Amino acid sequence: QATAKSNDQENCVFQVKWEVDHLFTEFKGKPMCLVCLEPLSAMKDFNLSCHYNTLHKVKYEKYTEAARAALIADLKSKVHKQQNFLLPEPQPHRRLHSRRRMLLRLRAKAKEPLSDGEIVKRCAVETARAFGDANLVKNVDTVSLSRRTVTRRIFDINDHVEGKMKQVMHDCKYFSLALDERTDVMDVSQLLIFTRTVDRSVEVHEELLKMVSLHDTTKGTDIFNAVSSVALTWLDKLSAVVTDGAPAMQGRRTGFAGLLQQS
């Protein structure tokens, strides 16, 4: 009885030696292969040994002692990195918020009127009802797409994106700007400010930093003031500027380029 009890305890507890012998680790109470990330249901040496001998022994048996320890450390590091990207399954209300944000983002990109949200919702409910899925009808019906809600959520998305961009600019080592001034359908000049950043890991990111409306004039001073209002904090890290070639952009004295050099 003592031997049987000892075997049962061994089958329920992960043995440290299995890392070296079979390249396994413990994950959520189960043994998981460090090579293929396959979990096994039982904590049994025989099962782990069969898995290793069948699938991985030919490739990894040459690693011994220090080399095997380094291999295990490398495999465990890769596993931990992958686990950090795995998020827990969102709760129902979180899934609904996620779907609503996705829908609002699509509507904003398509430039659809914010007042159409209720119509879109009714169409979605009727479509779900046509498929006979009562649970889906209930979930869709709980999504609020009123004009006030849509407006507030889109502003929230805008604030979130701006916060992310400020963090990117703050963390970057150097950045460059690309400027383009266009007139929209309402005859208002819009200055598009694009940025390309390089961080300390030498990773490059390209994004639209800001779109600034120029309601009065589009002189060099107007453009310079617009850029300064957006990127003044980080101008010491500015490495290059590309413009559309307009005189207001490239003028040596009163153009944006000249004013930037003088500053």
mmCIF file of C-alpha atoms in Angstrom:
data_model
loop_
_atom_site.group_PDB
_atom_site.id
_atom_site.type_symbol
_atom_site.label_atom_id
_atom_site.label_comp_id
_atom_site.label_asym_id
_atom_site.label_seq_id
_atom_site.Cartn_x
_atom_site.Cartn_y
_atom_site.Cartn_z
ATOM 1 C CA GLN A 1 0.000 0.000 0.000
ATOM 2 C CA ALA A 2 2.879 2.356 0.795
ATOM 3 C CA THR A 3 4.403 1.706 -2.633
ATOM 4 C CA ALA A 4 1.085 2.318 -4.389
ATOM 5 C CA LYS A 5 0.573 5.568 -2.459
ATOM 6 C CA SER A 6 4.086 6.698 -3.374
ATOM 7 C CA ASN A 7 3.423 5.985 -7.054
ATOM 8 C CA ASP A 8 0.124 7.899 -6.945
ATOM 9 C CA GLN A 9 1.841 10.938 -5.429
ATOM 10 C CA GLU A 10 4.593 10.764 -8.043
ATOM 11 C CA ASN A 11 1.965 10.664 -10.795
ATOM 12 C CA CYS A 12 0.383 13.875 -9.457
ATOM 13 C CA VAL A 13 3.564 15.894 -8.954
ATOM 14 C CA PHE A 14 5.827 17.192 -11.702
ATOM 15 C CA GLN A 15 9.355 15.866 -11.355
ATOM 16 C CA VAL A 16 12.205 18.328 -11.952
ATOM 17 C CA LYS A 17 14.245 15.622 -13.670
ATOM 18 C CA TRP A 18 11.665 15.483 -16.481
ATOM 19 C CA GLU A 19 12.927 18.817 -17.774
ATOM 20 C CA VAL A 20 16.350 17.316 -18.426
ATOM 21 C CA ASP A 21 15.297 13.788 -19.360
ATOM 22 C CA HIS A 22 12.248 14.512 -21.540
ATOM 23 C CA LEU A 23 12.252 18.303 -22.180
ATOM 24 C CA PHE A 24 8.971 18.852 -20.339
ATOM 25 C CA THR A 25 7.780 21.609 -18.014
ATOM 26 C CA GLU A 26 4.681 22.084 -15.889
ATOM 27 C CA PHE A 27 1.919 24.363 -17.211
ATOM 28 C CA LYS A 28 -1.456 24.778 -15.483
ATOM 29 C CA GLY A 29 -0.964 21.563 -13.523
ATOM 30 C CA LYS A 30 -0.102 19.459 -16.562
ATOM 31 C CA PRO A 31 3.184 18.406 -18.179
ATOM 32 C CA MET A 32 3.831 20.337 -21.399
ATOM 33 C CA CYS A 33 6.508 19.600 -23.979
ATOM 34 C CA LEU A 34 8.993 22.458 -24.305
ATOM 35 C CA VAL A 35 9.596 21.634 -27.964
ATOM 36 C CA CYS A 36 6.119 21.262 -29.498
ATOM 37 C CA LEU A 37 4.115 22.762 -26.573
ATOM 38 C CA GLU A 38 1.821 19.722 -26.472
ATOM 39 C CA PRO A 39 0.314 19.109 -23.000
ATOM 40 C CA LEU A 40 -0.154 15.583 -21.682
ATOM 41 C CA SER A 41 -2.993 14.588 -19.392
ATOM 42 C CA ALA A 42 -1.057 12.488 -16.879
ATOM 43 C CA MET A 43 2.035 13.164 -14.779
ATOM 44 C CA LYS A 44 3.651 9.840 -15.666
ATOM 45 C CA ASP A 45 7.276 9.286 -16.539
ATOM 46 C CA PHE A 46 6.316 6.588 -19.046
ATOM 47 C CA ASN A 47 4.018 8.922 -21.025
ATOM 48 C CA LEU A 48 6.570 11.727 -21.126
ATOM 49 C CA SER A 49 9.326 9.325 -22.108
ATOM 50 C CA CYS A 50 7.257 7.892 -24.972
ATOM 51 C CA HIS A 51 6.489 11.378 -26.275
ATOM 52 C CA TYR A 52 10.125 12.450 -26.170
ATOM 53 C CA ASN A 53 11.540 9.223 -27.623
ATOM 54 C CA THR A 54 9.002 9.156 -30.447
ATOM 55 C CA LEU A 55 9.067 12.804 -31.526
ATOM 56 C CA HIS A 56 12.184 14.596 -30.312
ATOM 57 C CA LYS A 57 14.936 12.225 -29.200
ATOM 58 C CA VAL A 58 16.670 11.982 -32.583
ATOM 59 C CA LYS A 59 17.065 15.753 -32.798
ATOM 60 C CA TYR A 60 17.860 16.599 -29.182
ATOM 61 C CA GLU A 61 19.690 13.619 -27.663
ATOM 62 C CA LYS A 62 23.020 15.106 -28.798
ATOM 63 C CA TYR A 63 22.592 17.924 -26.259
ATOM 64 C CA THR A 64 24.155 16.864 -22.961
ATOM 65 C CA GLU A 65 25.142 18.516 -19.691
ATOM 66 C CA ALA A 66 25.859 22.251 -20.182
ATOM 67 C CA ALA A 67 24.574 22.259 -23.756
ATOM 68 C CA ARG A 68 21.326 20.623 -22.654
ATOM 69 C CA ALA A 69 20.913 23.089 -19.799
ATOM 70 C CA ALA A 70 21.333 25.977 -22.249
ATOM 71 C CA LEU A 71 18.829 24.344 -24.619
ATOM 72 C CA ILE A 72 16.252 23.976 -21.839
ATOM 73 C CA ALA A 73 16.726 27.596 -20.758
ATOM 74 C CA ASP A 74 16.233 28.774 -24.343
ATOM 75 C CA LEU A 75 13.104 26.647 -24.845
ATOM 76 C CA LYS A 76 11.605 27.833 -21.551
ATOM 77 C CA SER A 77 12.307 31.455 -22.486
ATOM 78 C CA LYS A 78 10.440 31.021 -25.773
ATOM 79 C CA VAL A 79 7.522 29.377 -23.972
ATOM 80 C CA HIS A 80 7.292 32.251 -21.480
ATOM 81 C CA LYS A 81 7.299 34.819 -24.292
ATOM 82 C CA GLN A 82 4.446 33.031 -26.041
ATOM 83 C CA GLN A 83 2.473 32.739 -22.812
ATOM 84 C CA ASN A 84 2.754 36.500 -22.278
ATOM 85 C CA PHE A 85 0.878 37.048 -25.537
ATOM 86 C CA LEU A 86 -1.935 34.689 -24.551
ATOM 87 C CA LEU A 87 -4.790 36.665 -23.028
ATOM 88 C CA PRO A 88 -7.597 35.058 -21.027
ATOM 89 C CA GLU A 89 -10.859 34.608 -22.867
ATOM 90 C CA PRO A 90 -12.870 37.793 -22.367
ATOM 91 C CA GLN A 91 -16.102 37.696 -20.431
ATOM 92 C CA PRO A 92 -19.366 38.162 -22.395
ATOM 93 C CA HIS A 93 -19.635 41.888 -21.600
ATOM 94 C CA ARG A 94 -15.989 42.389 -22.588
ATOM 95 C CA ARG A 95 -16.606 40.580 -25.868
ATOM 96 C CA LEU A 96 -19.551 42.883 -26.533
ATOM 97 C CA HIS A 97 -17.439 45.976 -25.842
ATOM 98 C CA SER A 98 -14.743 44.586 -28.129
ATOM 99 C CA ARG A 99 -17.233 44.010 -30.968
ATOM 100 C CA ARG A 100 -18.722 47.463 -30.479
ATOM 101 C CA ARG A 101 -15.294 49.107 -30.677
ATOM 102 C CA MET A 102 -14.566 47.170 -33.849
ATOM 103 C CA LEU A 103 -17.882 48.265 -35.375
ATOM 104 C CA LEU A 104 -17.304 51.905 -34.412
ATOM 105 C CA ARG A 105 -13.810 51.837 -35.865
ATOM 106 C CA LEU A 106 -15.162 50.492 -39.165
ATOM 107 C CA ARG A 107 -17.905 53.141 -39.238
ATOM 108 C CA ALA A 108 -15.432 55.929 -38.516
ATOM 109 C CA LYS A 109 -13.093 54.736 -41.272
ATOM 110 C CA ALA A 110 -16.028 54.534 -43.698
ATOM 111 C CA LYS A 111 -17.121 58.082 -42.673
ATOM 112 C CA GLU A 112 -20.682 56.912 -42.088
ATOM 113 C CA PRO A 113 -23.145 59.225 -40.263
ATOM 114 C CA LEU A 114 -23.156 58.581 -36.520
ATOM 115 C CA SER A 115 -26.964 58.624 -36.490
ATOM 116 C CA ASP A 116 -27.100 55.410 -38.563
ATOM 117 C CA GLY A 117 -26.091 53.287 -35.579
ATOM 118 C CA GLU A 118 -29.648 52.388 -34.569
ATOM 119 C CA ILE A 119 -30.469 51.328 -38.133
ATOM 120 C CA VAL A 120 -27.371 49.139 -38.251
ATOM 121 C CA LYS A 121 -28.363 47.591 -34.921
ATOM 122 C CA ARG A 122 -31.917 46.809 -36.085
ATOM 123 C CA CYS A 123 -30.553 45.192 -39.249
ATOM 124 C CA ALA A 124 -28.134 43.093 -37.201
ATOM 125 C CA VAL A 125 -30.901 41.977 -34.813
ATOM 126 C CA GLU A 126 -33.207 40.994 -37.664
ATOM 127 C CA THR A 127 -30.390 39.122 -39.400
ATOM 128 C CA ALA A 128 -29.639 37.162 -36.226
ATOM 129 C CA ARG A 129 -33.356 36.450 -35.762
ATOM 130 C CA ALA A 130 -33.580 35.185 -39.358
ATOM 131 C CA PHE A 131 -30.912 32.594 -38.554
ATOM 132 C CA GLY A 132 -32.966 31.450 -35.557
ATOM 133 C CA ASP A 133 -30.232 32.145 -33.029
ATOM 134 C CA ALA A 134 -31.991 33.518 -29.951
ATOM 135 C CA ASN A 135 -28.755 33.878 -27.993
ATOM 136 C CA LEU A 136 -27.172 35.920 -30.786
ATOM 137 C CA VAL A 137 -30.272 38.124 -30.981
ATOM 138 C CA LYS A 138 -30.008 38.778 -27.244
ATOM 139 C CA ASN A 139 -26.306 39.636 -27.443
ATOM 140 C CA VAL A 140 -26.701 41.954 -30.434
ATOM 141 C CA ASP A 141 -29.648 43.709 -28.802
ATOM 142 C CA THR A 142 -27.487 44.623 -25.782
ATOM 143 C CA VAL A 143 -25.030 46.586 -27.955
ATOM 144 C CA SER A 144 -25.787 50.296 -27.659
ATOM 145 C CA LEU A 145 -25.307 52.201 -30.922
ATOM 146 C CA SER A 146 -27.163 55.419 -30.163
ATOM 147 C CA ARG A 147 -25.716 58.611 -31.593
ATOM 148 C CA ARG A 148 -24.558 59.832 -28.179
ATOM 149 C CA THR A 149 -22.882 56.511 -27.351
ATOM 150 C CA VAL A 150 -21.221 56.248 -30.758
ATOM 151 C CA THR A 151 -19.889 59.811 -30.504
ATOM 152 C CA ARG A 152 -18.494 59.235 -27.016
ATOM 153 C CA ARG A 153 -16.861 55.938 -27.966
ATOM 154 C CA ILE A 154 -15.236 57.387 -31.078
ATOM 155 C CA PHE A 155 -13.748 60.178 -28.974
ATOM 156 C CA ASP A 156 -12.505 57.499 -26.559
ATOM 157 C CA ILE A 157 -10.838 55.671 -29.457
ATOM 158 C CA ASN A 158 -9.250 58.944 -30.577
ATOM 159 C CA ASP A 159 -7.911 59.639 -27.079
ATOM 160 C CA HIS A 160 -6.519 56.109 -26.863
ATOM 161 C CA VAL A 161 -4.726 56.400 -30.212
ATOM 162 C CA GLU A 162 -3.306 59.814 -29.283
ATOM 163 C CA GLY A 163 -2.022 58.404 -26.011
ATOM 164 C CA LYS A 164 -0.330 55.529 -27.816
ATOM 165 C CA MET A 165 1.309 57.896 -30.305
ATOM 166 C CA LYS A 166 2.596 60.156 -27.529
ATOM 167 C CA GLN A 167 4.158 57.120 -25.879
ATOM 168 C CA VAL A 168 5.795 56.068 -29.167
ATOM 169 C CA MET A 169 7.217 59.565 -29.652
ATOM 170 C CA HIS A 170 8.434 59.705 -26.061
ATOM 171 C CA ASP A 171 10.177 56.322 -26.281
ATOM 172 C CA CYS A 172 11.772 56.751 -29.716
ATOM 173 C CA LYS A 173 15.461 57.538 -30.190
ATOM 174 C CA TYR A 174 14.988 59.591 -33.372
ATOM 175 C CA PHE A 175 12.100 60.482 -35.641
ATOM 176 C CA SER A 176 11.422 62.169 -38.964
ATOM 177 C CA LEU A 177 8.352 64.008 -40.239
ATOM 178 C CA ALA A 178 6.501 64.073 -43.553
ATOM 179 C CA LEU A 179 4.089 66.966 -44.137
ATOM 180 C CA ASP A 180 1.300 67.239 -46.680
ATOM 181 C CA GLU A 181 -1.272 70.035 -46.892
ATOM 182 C CA ARG A 182 -4.560 69.354 -48.677
ATOM 183 C CA THR A 183 -7.993 70.991 -48.934
ATOM 184 C CA ASP A 184 -11.009 68.897 -47.928
ATOM 185 C CA VAL A 185 -14.537 68.910 -49.369
ATOM 186 C CA MET A 186 -15.501 71.758 -47.003
ATOM 187 C CA ASP A 187 -12.716 73.940 -48.470
ATOM 188 C CA VAL A 188 -10.696 73.757 -45.240
ATOM 189 C CA SER A 189 -6.950 73.176 -45.444
ATOM 190 C CA GLN A 190 -5.831 70.068 -43.562
ATOM 191 C CA LEU A 191 -2.186 69.553 -42.614
ATOM 192 C CA LEU A 192 -1.271 65.862 -42.401
ATOM 193 C CA ILE A 193 1.714 65.190 -40.147
ATOM 194 C CA PHE A 194 3.233 61.727 -40.588
ATOM 195 C CA THR A 195 6.054 60.404 -38.443
ATOM 196 C CA ARG A 196 8.625 57.650 -38.768
ATOM 197 C CA THR A 197 10.263 56.685 -35.484
ATOM 198 C CA VAL A 198 13.235 54.517 -34.575
ATOM 199 C CA ASP A 199 13.328 53.172 -31.026
ATOM 200 C CA ARG A 200 16.223 51.830 -28.981
ATOM 201 C CA SER A 201 15.642 48.343 -30.391
ATOM 202 C CA VAL A 202 16.085 49.793 -33.908
ATOM 203 C CA GLU A 203 12.438 49.058 -34.720
ATOM 204 C CA VAL A 204 10.823 51.443 -37.213
ATOM 205 C CA HIS A 205 7.220 52.656 -36.891
ATOM 206 C CA GLU A 206 5.332 54.823 -39.389
ATOM 207 C CA GLU A 207 2.062 56.467 -38.357
ATOM 208 C CA LEU A 208 -0.145 59.494 -38.927
ATOM 209 C CA LEU A 209 0.799 61.627 -35.948
ATOM 210 C CA LYS A 210 -1.875 64.301 -36.333
ATOM 211 C CA MET A 211 -4.194 66.048 -38.774
ATOM 212 C CA VAL A 212 -4.387 69.782 -38.046
ATOM 213 C CA SER A 213 -7.005 72.071 -39.594
ATOM 214 C CA LEU A 214 -5.709 75.414 -40.950
ATOM 215 C CA HIS A 215 -8.829 77.575 -41.036
ATOM 216 C CA ASP A 216 -7.339 80.956 -41.945
ATOM 217 C CA THR A 217 -4.099 80.972 -43.956
ATOM 218 C CA THR A 218 -1.554 78.325 -44.924
ATOM 219 C CA LYS A 219 1.633 80.356 -44.595
ATOM 220 C CA GLY A 220 4.914 79.006 -43.303
ATOM 221 C CA THR A 221 4.172 80.405 -39.857
ATOM 222 C CA ASP A 222 0.808 78.619 -39.753
ATOM 223 C CA ILE A 223 2.410 75.305 -40.662
ATOM 224 C CA PHE A 224 5.269 75.813 -38.197
ATOM 225 C CA ASN A 225 2.844 76.654 -35.387
ATOM 226 C CA ALA A 226 0.739 73.592 -36.227
ATOM 227 C CA VAL A 227 3.750 71.251 -36.152
ATOM 228 C CA SER A 228 5.069 72.863 -32.972
ATOM 229 C CA SER A 229 1.734 72.358 -31.236
ATOM 230 C CA VAL A 230 2.005 68.640 -31.958
ATOM 231 C CA ALA A 231 5.722 67.786 -31.775
ATOM 232 C CA LEU A 232 7.404 70.651 -29.901
ATOM 233 C CA THR A 233 8.224 68.407 -26.931
ATOM 234 C CA TRP A 234 10.259 66.018 -29.095
ATOM 235 C CA LEU A 235 11.900 68.374 -31.627
ATOM 236 C CA ASP A 236 15.338 67.683 -30.137
ATOM 237 C CA LYS A 237 15.034 64.140 -31.553
ATOM 238 C CA LEU A 238 13.941 65.286 -35.034
ATOM 239 C CA SER A 239 16.356 64.041 -37.713
ATOM 240 C CA ALA A 240 14.652 64.934 -41.026
ATOM 241 C CA VAL A 241 11.595 66.582 -42.570
ATOM 242 C CA VAL A 242 9.966 65.794 -45.916
ATOM 243 C CA THR A 243 7.353 68.154 -47.397
ATOM 244 C CA ASP A 244 5.177 68.395 -50.505
ATOM 245 C CA GLY A 245 7.494 71.061 -51.962
ATOM 246 C CA ALA A 246 5.155 74.047 -51.642
ATOM 247 C CA PRO A 247 6.802 77.474 -51.088
ATOM 248 C CA ALA A 248 5.139 77.751 -47.681
ATOM 249 C CA MET A 249 6.905 74.527 -46.745
ATOM 250 C CA GLN A 250 10.398 75.111 -48.149
ATOM 251 C CA GLY A 251 10.911 78.878 -47.909
ATOM 252 C CA ARG A 252 14.293 79.681 -46.345
ATOM 253 C CA ARG A 253 13.083 82.646 -44.315
ATOM 254 C CA THR A 254 9.333 82.581 -43.873
ATOM 255 C CA GLY A 255 8.676 79.003 -44.959
ATOM 256 C CA PHE A 256 8.275 76.120 -42.550
ATOM 257 C CA ALA A 257 11.781 74.763 -43.227
ATOM 258 C CA GLY A 258 13.380 78.150 -42.607
ATOM 259 C CA LEU A 259 11.421 78.774 -39.430
ATOM 260 C CA LEU A 260 12.306 75.302 -38.172
ATOM 261 C CA GLN A 261 16.025 75.943 -38.685
ATOM 262 C CA GLN A 262 15.776 79.329 -36.980
ATOM 263 C CA SER A 263 14.105 77.782 -33.966
#
